mmCIF file of C-alpha atoms in Angstrom:
data_model
loop_
_atom_site.group_PDB
_atom_site.id
_atom_site.type_symbol
_atom_site.label_atom_id
_atom_site.label_comp_id
_atom_site.label_asym_id
_atom_site.label_seq_id
_atom_site.Cartn_x
_atom_site.Cartn_y
_atom_site.Cartn_z
ATOM 1 C CA MET A 1 -2.448 -1.719 -16.108
ATOM 2 C CA ALA A 2 -5.840 -3.858 -16.236
ATOM 3 C CA ILE A 3 -9.002 -2.308 -15.151
ATOM 4 C CA THR A 4 -9.493 -5.166 -12.815
ATOM 5 C CA GLN A 5 -6.075 -4.421 -11.057
ATOM 6 C CA GLU A 6 -6.438 -0.685 -10.911
ATOM 7 C CA THR A 7 -9.985 -1.403 -9.289
ATOM 8 C CA GLY A 8 -8.548 -3.927 -6.899
ATOM 9 C CA ARG A 9 -5.680 -1.587 -6.088
ATOM 10 C CA ARG A 10 -8.090 1.523 -5.151
ATOM 11 C CA ASP A 11 -10.367 -0.622 -3.200
ATOM 12 C CA PHE A 12 -7.531 -1.946 -1.293
ATOM 13 C CA MET A 13 -6.166 1.276 -0.499
ATOM 14 C CA LYS A 14 -9.445 2.722 0.826
ATOM 15 C CA THR A 15 -9.406 -0.401 3.311
ATOM 16 C CA MET A 16 -6.180 0.668 4.990
ATOM 17 C CA ILE A 17 -8.040 3.382 6.873
ATOM 18 C CA LYS A 18 -10.061 0.924 8.459
ATOM 19 C CA ALA A 19 -7.533 -1.403 10.226
ATOM 20 C CA GLY A 20 -9.279 -3.778 12.285
ATOM 21 C CA THR A 21 -12.711 -3.852 10.263
ATOM 22 C CA ALA A 22 -13.956 -6.590 8.339
ATOM 23 C CA PRO A 23 -11.976 -8.131 5.682
ATOM 24 C CA LEU A 24 -12.505 -6.668 2.002
ATOM 25 C CA VAL A 25 -14.979 -8.605 0.071
ATOM 26 C CA ILE A 26 -13.469 -9.493 -3.445
ATOM 27 C CA SER A 27 -15.230 -10.450 -6.608
ATOM 28 C CA ALA A 28 -14.978 -13.757 -8.181
ATOM 29 C CA ALA A 29 -13.347 -12.182 -11.426
ATOM 30 C CA THR A 30 -10.399 -10.940 -9.308
ATOM 31 C CA LEU A 31 -9.595 -14.343 -8.174
ATOM 32 C CA GLY A 32 -7.331 -16.857 -9.523
ATOM 33 C CA ARG A 33 -7.543 -20.663 -9.349
ATOM 34 C CA GLY A 34 -8.698 -22.313 -6.209
ATOM 35 C CA GLY A 35 -9.821 -18.612 -4.891
ATOM 36 C CA ALA A 36 -6.302 -17.255 -4.768
ATOM 37 C CA VAL A 37 -5.833 -13.703 -6.099
ATOM 38 C CA ALA A 38 -4.433 -13.685 -9.439
ATOM 39 C CA ALA A 39 -0.897 -12.599 -9.993
ATOM 40 C CA ASN A 40 -1.480 -9.507 -12.114
ATOM 41 C CA ASP A 41 -4.451 -8.202 -9.460
ATOM 42 C CA ARG A 42 -2.208 -8.672 -6.553
ATOM 43 C CA ILE A 43 -0.812 -5.361 -4.764
ATOM 44 C CA ALA A 44 2.878 -5.137 -4.000
ATOM 45 C CA LEU A 45 3.453 -3.264 -0.998
ATOM 46 C CA GLY A 46 6.986 -1.748 0.224
ATOM 47 C CA PHE A 47 7.218 -0.553 3.886
ATOM 48 C CA VAL A 48 9.075 2.699 4.458
ATOM 49 C CA ALA A 49 9.968 1.962 8.319
ATOM 50 C CA PHE A 50 9.044 -1.261 10.018
ATOM 51 C CA GLY A 51 8.420 -0.068 13.529
ATOM 52 C CA SER A 52 5.637 -1.199 15.909
ATOM 53 C CA ARG A 53 2.856 0.574 14.037
ATOM 54 C CA ALA A 54 3.957 -0.994 10.896
ATOM 55 C CA GLY A 55 3.859 -4.397 12.047
ATOM 56 C CA GLN A 56 0.278 -3.823 13.223
ATOM 57 C CA LEU A 57 -0.527 -2.558 9.905
ATOM 58 C CA LEU A 58 1.213 -5.712 8.308
ATOM 59 C CA ASN A 59 -1.089 -8.203 10.408
ATOM 60 C CA ASP A 60 -4.020 -5.813 9.317
ATOM 61 C CA PHE A 61 -3.300 -6.353 5.485
ATOM 62 C CA ARG A 62 -2.756 -10.040 6.061
ATOM 63 C CA ARG A 63 -6.540 -10.303 5.813
ATOM 64 C CA HIS A 64 -6.717 -9.027 2.494
ATOM 65 C CA PRO A 65 -5.590 -11.637 -0.282
ATOM 66 C CA GLN A 66 -4.525 -9.092 -2.707
ATOM 67 C CA ALA A 67 -1.499 -7.789 -0.472
ATOM 68 C CA HIS A 68 2.018 -8.783 -1.365
ATOM 69 C CA TYR A 69 5.010 -7.807 0.517
ATOM 70 C CA VAL A 70 8.054 -7.012 -1.517
ATOM 71 C CA ALA A 71 10.839 -5.057 0.755
ATOM 72 C CA ALA A 72 10.932 -2.648 3.498
ATOM 73 C CA ALA A 73 13.602 0.350 4.400
ATOM 74 C CA ASP A 74 14.434 1.091 7.975
ATOM 75 C CA VAL A 75 17.429 2.720 9.500
ATOM 76 C CA ASP A 76 17.521 0.182 12.418
ATOM 77 C CA ALA A 77 18.964 -3.208 11.476
ATOM 78 C CA GLY A 78 16.871 -4.984 14.019
ATOM 79 C CA ARG A 79 13.485 -3.705 12.415
ATOM 80 C CA ARG A 80 14.940 -4.855 9.134
ATOM 81 C CA TRP A 81 15.165 -8.247 10.343
ATOM 82 C CA ASN A 82 11.737 -8.242 11.968
ATOM 83 C CA PHE A 83 10.453 -7.632 8.712
ATOM 84 C CA VAL A 84 12.277 -10.680 7.101
ATOM 85 C CA LYS A 85 11.324 -12.836 9.868
ATOM 86 C CA GLU A 86 7.605 -11.839 9.292
ATOM 87 C CA ILE A 87 7.646 -12.176 5.155
ATOM 88 C CA GLY A 88 10.380 -14.833 4.703
ATOM 89 C CA GLU A 89 14.327 -15.476 4.276
ATOM 90 C CA GLY A 90 15.676 -13.579 1.495
ATOM 91 C CA THR A 91 13.149 -10.439 1.422
ATOM 92 C CA PRO A 92 15.199 -7.676 0.448
ATOM 93 C CA THR A 93 15.520 -4.837 2.908
ATOM 94 C CA PHE A 94 17.150 -1.611 2.849
ATOM 95 C CA ASN A 95 18.706 1.345 4.991
ATOM 96 C CA ASP A 96 17.624 3.871 2.648
ATOM 97 C CA TYR A 97 13.666 4.079 1.594
ATOM 98 C CA ARG A 98 14.606 5.480 -1.614
ATOM 99 C CA HIS A 99 15.822 2.109 -2.585
ATOM 100 C CA VAL A 100 12.194 0.668 -1.972
ATOM 101 C CA LEU A 101 11.113 3.529 -4.152
ATOM 102 C CA ASP A 102 13.298 2.543 -6.948
ATOM 103 C CA ARG A 103 11.927 -0.997 -7.207
ATOM 104 C CA SER A 104 9.411 -1.324 -10.298
ATOM 105 C CA ASP A 105 7.500 -4.261 -8.863
ATOM 106 C CA ILE A 106 6.049 -2.396 -5.875
ATOM 107 C CA ASP A 107 2.728 -0.617 -6.336
ATOM 108 C CA ALA A 108 2.351 1.170 -3.100
ATOM 109 C CA VAL A 109 4.000 1.986 -0.080
ATOM 110 C CA VAL A 110 2.969 1.973 3.610
ATOM 111 C CA ILE A 111 4.878 4.970 5.445
ATOM 112 C CA ALA A 112 5.092 4.578 9.255
ATOM 113 C CA THR A 113 8.129 6.565 10.019
ATOM 114 C CA PRO A 114 8.515 9.175 12.713
ATOM 115 C CA ASP A 115 6.213 11.986 12.173
ATOM 116 C CA HIS A 116 8.959 14.593 10.947
ATOM 117 C CA TRP A 117 9.728 12.261 7.784
ATOM 118 C CA HIS A 118 6.207 11.756 6.648
ATOM 119 C CA ALA A 119 6.216 14.867 4.091
ATOM 120 C CA ALA A 120 9.486 13.824 2.453
ATOM 121 C CA ALA A 121 8.586 9.914 2.284
ATOM 122 C CA ILE A 122 4.924 11.136 0.958
ATOM 123 C CA ILE A 123 6.480 13.352 -1.733
ATOM 124 C CA ASP A 124 9.241 11.129 -2.934
ATOM 125 C CA SER A 125 6.703 8.146 -3.012
ATOM 126 C CA ALA A 126 4.311 10.225 -5.232
ATOM 127 C CA GLN A 127 7.280 11.127 -7.383
ATOM 128 C CA ALA A 128 8.187 7.796 -7.856
ATOM 129 C CA GLY A 129 4.629 6.594 -9.205
ATOM 130 C CA LYS A 130 3.770 4.736 -5.864
ATOM 131 C CA ASP A 131 0.243 4.754 -4.109
ATOM 132 C CA ILE A 132 0.660 5.639 -0.820
ATOM 133 C CA TYR A 133 -0.786 4.984 2.944
ATOM 134 C CA CYS A 134 0.721 7.167 5.420
ATOM 135 C CA GLU A 135 0.383 7.446 9.232
ATOM 136 C CA LYS A 136 -1.056 10.407 10.805
ATOM 137 C CA PRO A 137 -0.151 13.282 11.605
ATOM 138 C CA LEU A 138 0.774 13.391 7.601
ATOM 139 C CA THR A 139 2.800 16.648 8.274
ATOM 140 C CA LEU A 140 3.979 18.904 10.890
ATOM 141 C CA THR A 141 3.183 22.182 8.991
ATOM 142 C CA ILE A 142 0.578 23.438 6.770
ATOM 143 C CA ASP A 143 3.189 24.158 3.944
ATOM 144 C CA GLU A 144 4.135 20.631 4.068
ATOM 145 C CA GLY A 145 0.808 19.310 3.742
ATOM 146 C CA LYS A 146 0.153 21.539 0.624
ATOM 147 C CA GLN A 147 3.378 20.245 -0.889
ATOM 148 C CA CYS A 148 2.447 16.627 -0.151
ATOM 149 C CA VAL A 149 -1.200 17.374 -1.833
ATOM 150 C CA LYS A 150 0.454 18.960 -4.705
ATOM 151 C CA ALA A 151 2.902 16.124 -5.332
ATOM 152 C CA VAL A 152 0.059 13.346 -5.092
ATOM 153 C CA ARG A 153 -2.277 15.357 -7.303
ATOM 154 C CA ASN A 154 0.460 16.008 -9.977
ATOM 155 C CA ALA A 155 1.521 12.269 -10.044
ATOM 156 C CA GLY A 156 -2.321 10.964 -10.087
ATOM 157 C CA ARG A 157 -1.528 8.545 -7.267
ATOM 158 C CA VAL A 158 -4.187 7.111 -4.842
ATOM 159 C CA PHE A 159 -3.525 8.221 -1.247
ATOM 160 C CA GLN A 160 -4.849 7.355 1.966
ATOM 161 C CA THR A 161 -4.144 8.109 5.745
ATOM 162 C CA GLY A 162 -4.781 6.423 9.036
ATOM 163 C CA SER A 163 -6.916 8.678 10.723
ATOM 164 C CA GLN A 164 -9.559 6.516 12.113
ATOM 165 C CA GLN A 165 -10.955 8.877 14.709
ATOM 166 C CA ARG A 166 -12.119 10.900 11.737
ATOM 167 C CA SER A 167 -13.196 8.276 9.491
ATOM 168 C CA ASP A 168 -14.917 5.929 12.067
ATOM 169 C CA TRP A 169 -19.022 6.564 12.113
ATOM 170 C CA LYS A 170 -18.896 6.159 15.480
ATOM 171 C CA PHE A 171 -16.660 9.280 16.485
ATOM 172 C CA ARG A 172 -18.839 11.320 14.062
ATOM 173 C CA HIS A 173 -22.039 10.129 15.821
ATOM 174 C CA ALA A 174 -20.515 11.019 19.128
ATOM 175 C CA CYS A 175 -19.792 14.347 17.955
ATOM 176 C CA GLU A 176 -22.993 14.864 16.657
ATOM 177 C CA LEU A 177 -24.821 14.009 20.006
ATOM 178 C CA VAL A 178 -22.823 16.398 21.768
ATOM 179 C CA ARG A 179 -23.327 19.398 19.139
ATOM 180 C CA ASN A 180 -27.159 18.616 19.078
ATOM 181 C CA GLY A 181 -27.549 18.897 22.834
ATOM 182 C CA TYR A 182 -28.256 15.080 23.536
ATOM 183 C CA ILE A 183 -25.420 14.644 25.980
ATOM 184 C CA GLY A 184 -25.990 18.000 28.084
ATOM 185 C CA ASP A 185 -23.203 20.560 29.228
ATOM 186 C CA LEU A 186 -20.056 18.533 29.086
ATOM 187 C CA LYS A 187 -17.908 19.226 32.257
ATOM 188 C CA GLN A 188 -14.962 16.993 31.527
ATOM 189 C CA ILE A 189 -13.693 15.181 28.602
ATOM 190 C CA ASP A 190 -11.159 12.196 28.979
ATOM 191 C CA THR A 191 -9.326 10.893 26.026
ATOM 192 C CA TYR A 192 -6.661 8.230 25.659
ATOM 193 C CA ILE A 193 -4.154 7.880 22.781
ATOM 194 C CA GLY A 194 -1.680 5.050 22.828
ATOM 195 C CA GLU A 195 1.725 6.167 23.529
ATOM 196 C CA GLY A 196 4.783 4.703 21.907
ATOM 197 C CA PRO A 197 8.206 3.873 23.540
ATOM 198 C CA THR A 198 10.294 7.102 24.685
ATOM 199 C CA GLY A 199 13.956 7.256 25.729
ATOM 200 C CA GLY A 200 15.050 8.185 29.517
ATOM 201 C CA HIS A 201 17.330 10.576 30.627
ATOM 202 C CA ASP A 202 21.000 9.710 29.742
ATOM 203 C CA PRO A 203 23.058 10.698 32.962
ATOM 204 C CA ASN A 204 26.040 11.250 30.921
ATOM 205 C CA VAL A 205 24.600 14.192 29.022
ATOM 206 C CA GLY A 206 23.694 17.691 30.402
#
């Protein structure tokens, strides 16, 4: 792998946690003819699950000309079809995410599965030699987290997670204001986290 490709990949992965921020600035050396990113400097992405959050991430990644979308896996056929509609007819999709990891033409994976699948997908992806972006929460237990750290370090991969409320300077600044007494005594804190779709009660069960 060329140094420019490795550098570009690492820079791109760093921007993944900043969804919604300004586009990445790319040096002229990375660009091909006419300003397009040279083929060997593109980051080929595979998606492990393609639900609503993965779709949002795809829209953010599209602002970065290095990104190239190769394949996706999802157990839901409708979501696989959504990926094909977004990327183009003939784009490969799979029911089992391990088929995405088996592809030698994929540099990095985007993991946006339900939470309980994160640890397994992280470990499998690292062992397959892929760089990784994974949505929060990374794991459900401390032990799972330790296993993920070990797998990524052993494989020497680039890893990022989407914890914007831990990395965004605005949240850090707000915490410092509170801790240093600029806000005064807090009586109530209201917070909002967007909720995904939930299932209703099945009257035929229980």
